[in-house]
Short mmCIF file of C-alpha atoms and ligand atoms in Angstrom, two decimals:
data_model
loop_
_atom_site.label_atom_id
_atom_site.label_comp_id
_atom_site.label_asym_id
_atom_site.label_seq_id
_atom_site.Cartn_x
_atom_site.Cartn_y
_atom_site.Cartn_z
CA MET A 38 -16.17 -39.46 35.22
CA GLY A 39 -14.64 -42.92 35.07
CA LEU A 40 -15.43 -45.29 38.10
CA ILE A 41 -18.49 -44.74 39.75
CA PHE A 42 -21.16 -45.90 37.34
CA SER A 43 -25.20 -45.75 38.30
CA GLN A 44 -27.33 -48.02 37.00
CA VAL A 45 -29.99 -49.34 36.81
CA PHE A 46 -31.46 -52.73 38.22
CA PHE A 47 -35.76 -53.19 37.97
CA GLY A 48 -36.30 -49.98 38.32
CA ALA A 49 -33.52 -49.02 41.00
CA VAL A 50 -30.48 -47.30 40.75
CA MET A 51 -27.83 -48.32 42.31
CA THR A 52 -24.90 -46.14 42.61
CA ILE A 53 -21.69 -48.32 42.84
CA HIS A 54 -18.45 -47.39 44.79
CA THR A 55 -15.81 -45.50 44.16
CA MET A 56 -13.41 -48.44 42.76
CA HIS A 57 -10.91 -47.89 45.65
CA ILE A 58 -12.15 -45.73 48.26
CA LYS A 59 -15.29 -47.55 48.61
CA LEU A 60 -17.34 -44.27 48.40
CA THR A 61 -20.29 -42.84 47.06
CA PRO A 62 -21.10 -39.40 46.76
CA GLU A 63 -23.78 -39.98 49.16
CA ASP A 64 -21.61 -41.14 51.62
CA ILE A 65 -19.22 -38.23 52.00
CA GLN A 66 -22.44 -35.33 51.48
CA GLY A 67 -21.30 -33.38 49.03
CA ALA A 68 -18.10 -32.86 51.26
CA ARG A 69 -15.60 -30.24 49.29
CA TYR A 70 -12.23 -30.65 51.98
CA ALA A 71 -11.11 -33.70 53.14
CA ILE A 72 -7.43 -33.91 55.53
CA LEU A 73 -5.81 -36.91 54.29
CA PRO A 74 -2.95 -38.54 56.52
CA GLY A 75 -1.49 -41.36 55.70
CA ASP A 76 -1.32 -43.95 58.21
CA PRO A 77 -4.96 -45.53 57.97
CA GLY A 78 -4.46 -45.65 61.88
CA ARG A 79 -4.80 -41.71 62.34
CA VAL A 80 -7.87 -41.45 60.57
CA GLU A 81 -10.12 -42.29 63.09
CA LYS A 82 -8.27 -40.08 65.85
CA ILE A 83 -8.15 -37.42 63.70
CA ALA A 84 -12.51 -37.95 63.26
CA LYS A 85 -12.14 -37.70 66.55
CA LYS A 86 -11.28 -33.67 66.52
CA LEU A 87 -14.20 -33.16 64.35
CA GLU A 88 -17.09 -32.74 64.66
CA ARG A 89 -20.29 -36.63 64.99
CA PRO A 90 -17.48 -38.01 62.98
CA LYS A 91 -18.46 -41.31 61.44
CA PRO A 92 -16.87 -44.32 59.85
CA LEU A 93 -17.46 -44.46 56.22
CA ALA A 94 -15.49 -46.81 55.29
CA SER A 95 -11.46 -49.21 55.55
CA SER A 96 -9.96 -50.97 51.92
CA ARG A 97 -6.87 -51.79 51.66
CA GLU A 98 -4.83 -48.11 52.41
CA TYR A 99 -7.69 -46.44 52.49
CA THR A 100 -9.70 -45.20 55.64
CA SER A 101 -12.47 -42.60 55.89
CA TYR A 102 -14.48 -40.63 57.40
CA LEU A 103 -16.09 -38.38 58.11
CA GLY A 104 -16.73 -35.14 60.06
CA PHE A 105 -18.26 -31.52 60.74
CA ILE A 106 -16.46 -28.23 60.84
CA LYS A 107 -19.81 -25.93 62.01
CA LYS A 108 -21.42 -27.98 59.75
CA VAL A 109 -19.72 -27.56 57.13
CA PRO A 110 -18.52 -32.17 55.43
CA ILE A 111 -15.17 -32.76 56.30
CA VAL A 112 -13.65 -35.58 54.78
CA VAL A 113 -10.75 -37.31 56.71
CA CYS A 114 -9.02 -39.98 54.29
CA SER A 115 -5.96 -42.10 54.33
CA THR A 116 -3.69 -42.31 51.51
CA GLY A 117 -1.04 -45.37 52.41
CA ILE A 118 2.81 -44.44 51.57
CA GLY A 119 4.43 -42.89 48.70
CA GLY A 120 3.24 -41.63 45.62
CA PRO A 121 0.92 -44.29 44.02
CA SER A 122 -1.60 -45.03 46.18
CA THR A 123 -1.70 -41.02 47.47
CA SER A 124 -2.97 -40.38 43.61
CA ILE A 125 -5.36 -42.73 43.73
CA CYS A 126 -7.18 -41.22 46.72
CA VAL A 127 -7.09 -38.07 45.33
CA GLU A 128 -7.90 -38.96 41.82
CA GLU A 129 -11.43 -40.39 43.84
CA LEU A 130 -11.91 -38.37 46.17
CA ALA A 131 -12.20 -35.64 43.87
CA GLU A 132 -14.87 -37.80 41.35
CA ILE A 133 -16.87 -37.77 44.18
CA GLY A 134 -16.63 -33.07 45.06
CA VAL A 135 -13.89 -33.24 46.65
CA ARG A 136 -11.54 -30.37 45.96
CA THR A 137 -9.29 -28.79 48.58
CA PHE A 138 -6.79 -31.23 50.02
CA ILE A 139 -4.84 -30.88 53.20
CA ARG A 140 -1.83 -33.55 53.81
CA VAL A 141 -0.73 -34.20 56.90
CA GLY A 142 1.86 -36.65 58.16
CA THR A 143 6.26 -36.80 59.73
CA THR A 144 8.76 -35.87 58.60
CA GLY A 145 12.57 -36.11 58.43
CA ALA A 146 14.09 -33.15 58.56
CA ILE A 147 17.45 -32.27 56.54
CA GLN A 148 18.56 -28.93 58.30
CA PRO A 149 19.88 -28.29 61.12
CA ASP A 150 18.59 -26.18 62.28
CA ILE A 151 15.65 -27.90 62.42
CA ALA A 152 14.60 -29.48 66.14
CA LEU A 153 12.43 -32.84 66.22
CA GLY A 154 8.22 -32.35 66.83
CA ASP A 155 8.37 -29.28 64.93
CA MET A 156 6.28 -29.04 62.04
CA ILE A 157 7.02 -28.14 58.50
CA ILE A 158 4.70 -25.77 56.14
CA VAL A 159 6.08 -27.25 52.64
CA ASN A 160 5.28 -24.76 50.16
CA ALA A 161 6.87 -26.72 46.85
CA SER A 162 7.96 -30.97 46.54
CA LEU A 163 11.22 -31.65 44.57
CA ARG A 164 10.24 -34.54 42.40
CA LEU A 165 12.05 -37.64 43.92
CA ASP A 166 8.55 -39.58 43.12
CA GLY A 167 6.95 -41.17 39.49
CA ALA A 168 3.64 -40.66 40.27
CA SER A 169 3.67 -37.36 39.54
CA GLY A 170 5.21 -37.56 36.20
CA HIS A 171 2.34 -39.62 35.10
CA PHE A 172 0.13 -36.10 35.11
CA ALA A 173 3.11 -33.87 33.88
CA PRO A 174 6.36 -33.13 32.67
CA PRO A 175 9.23 -33.21 34.21
CA GLU A 176 8.92 -29.81 33.72
CA PHE A 177 6.34 -28.35 36.24
CA PRO A 178 6.58 -27.85 39.44
CA ALA A 179 4.88 -29.43 42.05
CA VAL A 180 3.50 -26.16 43.99
CA SER A 181 0.89 -25.63 46.53
CA ASP A 182 -1.99 -23.51 46.18
CA PHE A 183 -1.43 -20.11 48.06
CA PHE A 184 -4.49 -20.17 50.23
CA VAL A 185 -3.75 -23.28 51.71
CA THR A 186 -0.76 -22.21 52.16
CA LYS A 187 -1.19 -19.38 53.88
CA ALA A 188 -3.87 -21.06 56.22
CA LEU A 189 -1.58 -23.00 57.75
CA TRP A 190 1.26 -20.60 58.57
CA GLU A 191 -1.98 -18.52 60.13
CA ALA A 192 -2.62 -21.24 62.10
CA ALA A 193 0.66 -22.26 63.48
CA GLN A 194 1.49 -19.11 63.91
CA GLN A 195 -2.20 -18.49 66.19
CA LYS A 196 -0.71 -21.78 67.97
CA GLY A 197 2.90 -20.75 68.91
CA VAL A 198 4.94 -24.13 67.78
CA ARG A 199 8.25 -23.74 66.62
CA TYR A 200 7.18 -24.05 62.13
CA HIS A 201 9.51 -23.80 59.17
CA LEU A 202 8.04 -23.06 55.32
CA GLY A 203 9.73 -24.46 52.65
CA ILE A 204 10.71 -27.04 49.84
CA THR A 205 10.24 -30.68 50.43
CA ALA A 206 12.24 -33.53 49.16
CA SER A 207 9.36 -35.96 48.20
CA SER A 208 10.55 -38.85 47.83
CA ASP A 209 9.73 -42.26 46.12
CA THR A 210 11.08 -44.32 48.39
CA PHE A 211 12.21 -43.50 52.21
CA TYR A 212 15.30 -45.75 51.92
CA PRO A 213 17.85 -45.23 49.17
CA GLY A 214 16.11 -42.11 47.43
CA GLN A 215 16.20 -40.39 51.64
CA GLU A 216 20.03 -41.61 50.69
CA ARG A 217 19.96 -44.14 53.69
CA TYR A 218 23.01 -46.66 53.61
CA ASN A 219 21.29 -48.33 57.08
CA THR A 220 20.49 -51.13 54.93
CA PHE A 221 19.94 -54.54 53.76
CA SER A 222 22.25 -54.16 51.34
CA GLY A 223 23.50 -50.83 52.09
CA ARG A 224 23.16 -49.12 48.28
CA VAL A 225 22.65 -46.58 47.22
CA ALA A 226 21.92 -46.18 43.43
CA SER A 227 24.56 -43.33 42.18
CA ARG A 228 21.55 -40.55 41.40
CA PHE A 229 20.40 -40.49 45.09
CA ARG A 230 24.71 -40.71 46.62
CA GLY A 231 25.57 -37.27 47.48
CA SER A 232 21.74 -36.04 47.09
CA MET A 233 20.61 -35.12 50.55
CA GLN A 234 24.46 -32.51 50.65
CA GLU A 235 22.57 -31.09 47.05
CA TRP A 236 19.42 -30.40 49.00
CA GLN A 237 20.23 -29.66 52.41
CA ASP A 238 23.17 -26.58 50.48
CA LEU A 239 20.28 -26.10 48.25
CA GLY A 240 17.99 -24.82 51.08
CA VAL A 241 15.68 -28.54 51.19
CA LEU A 242 13.98 -28.62 54.65
CA ASN A 243 13.06 -32.01 54.59
CA TYR A 244 12.35 -35.03 53.09
CA GLU A 245 8.89 -37.08 53.21
CA MET A 246 6.99 -39.15 50.83
CA GLU A 247 3.45 -37.46 49.30
CA SER A 248 3.69 -34.31 48.91
CA ALA A 249 4.99 -34.26 45.20
CA THR A 250 2.76 -36.74 43.38
CA LEU A 251 -0.13 -34.57 45.63
CA PHE A 252 0.84 -31.07 44.65
CA THR A 253 1.41 -32.05 40.65
CA MET A 254 -1.77 -33.28 40.04
CA CYS A 255 -3.26 -31.35 42.04
CA GLN A 256 -2.43 -28.49 40.11
CA THR A 257 -2.90 -29.88 37.31
CA MET A 258 -6.44 -30.58 37.89
CA ARG A 259 -7.18 -27.38 39.66
CA LEU A 260 -8.07 -28.31 42.84
CA ARG A 261 -6.41 -25.98 45.78
CA ALA A 262 -3.44 -28.57 48.29
CA GLY A 263 -1.25 -28.32 51.00
CA CYS A 264 1.04 -30.37 53.21
CA ILE A 265 1.71 -30.05 56.62
CA ALA A 266 4.20 -32.35 58.46
CA GLY A 267 6.21 -33.01 61.88
CA VAL A 268 9.22 -34.17 62.42
CA VAL A 269 10.01 -37.08 63.66
CA ALA A 270 14.00 -37.40 62.83
CA THR A 271 16.01 -35.30 62.26
CA ARG A 272 19.12 -36.29 59.84
CA ASN A 273 22.00 -34.85 61.40
CA GLN A 274 20.93 -35.81 64.61
CA SER A 275 18.24 -38.33 65.38
CA GLU A 276 16.57 -40.94 64.05
CA SER A 277 14.33 -41.80 66.43
CA ILE A 278 11.67 -39.59 68.37
CA GLN A 279 10.71 -40.06 71.80
CA ASP A 280 7.06 -41.46 72.10
CA GLY A 281 5.27 -38.58 74.44
CA LEU A 282 6.96 -36.20 71.19
CA TYR A 283 5.97 -38.38 68.38
CA HIS A 284 2.12 -38.77 69.50
CA GLN A 285 2.32 -34.93 70.36
CA THR A 286 4.23 -33.86 66.97
CA VAL A 287 1.48 -35.69 64.92
CA GLU A 288 -1.60 -33.93 68.04
CA HIS A 289 -0.39 -31.11 66.23
CA THR A 290 0.32 -31.68 62.72
CA VAL A 291 -3.79 -32.65 62.93
CA ASP A 292 -4.35 -29.67 64.43
CA LEU A 293 -2.55 -26.78 62.41
CA SER A 294 -4.93 -28.65 59.56
CA ILE A 295 -8.21 -28.56 61.10
CA GLN A 296 -7.56 -24.66 61.75
CA ALA A 297 -6.90 -24.47 57.76
CA LEU A 298 -9.28 -25.54 57.69
CA GLU A 299 -11.79 -23.68 59.92
CA LYS A 300 -9.50 -20.55 58.28
CA LEU A 301 -10.33 -21.24 54.84
CA ILE A 302 -14.18 -22.31 55.29
CA ALA A 303 -14.19 -18.54 57.52
CA ALA A 304 -13.59 -16.89 54.41
CA GLN A 305 -15.64 -19.16 51.78
CA THR A 306 -12.65 -19.74 50.06
N1 LIG B 448 8.20 -39.70 56.26
C1 LIG B 448 9.81 -39.84 55.10
O1 LIG B 448 8.89 -39.14 54.73
N2 LIG B 448 11.48 -39.47 55.92
C2 LIG B 448 11.31 -39.49 57.23
O2 LIG B 448 12.62 -39.03 57.33
C3 LIG B 448 10.85 -39.28 58.68
C4 LIG B 448 9.64 -39.63 57.46
#
């Protein structure tokens, strides 16, 4: 337990907040479940879909709210973009008691049968990040928790949305690691040249930026993690999406994550 310190000053016990997310166990009222968007701007909107939403803290990329599903406390906390900031968020939430994490995000699809607005339920990730290597050697798989993923899959089936279940390429960078050439330098490191074609050939569904770190660290710490991402770019067709469809896509990912949590809570897992 490295991040919370109780100190006695003049007889009073002071609990110091976790270093970055600035939360205490008291703040989250025993919450064992968390919804993790990347974007701090989405936290309030997500929390308002829960019962009794309450703002908790805001520091750097970490904005947090507490809400409830049938009296069960749920933390909503943004991770920021990418593995390093995600690892801090998950580490500190685990320190104060969270055990199950659902990442909700956006993604770029690389398979031709995946359309803008589709949902991707990630069951495992290519570790194209750096942070996961700080938790386990490269042989260790970045794999989601089976029961969290099953709950997301059941929620998607019930909602009747278009979804795909499979492997994501989880990259530290949006540009070279996802083989984008329309950049300032136009340069993609040799390691990534031709990589998108290879991932397509291997049946990888999409690119995103946090699941490899999330899955690897949770598996190594006996925590549970799942990930659902809405398709806002299709690399074979369009890098842009209409505002209306974008918002609907994000709404679907959030609704499905909440429905998945309802199932996990009902199953008392
Ligand atoms: N997020 C990504 O990481 N890549 C995309 O193409 C879209 C969202």
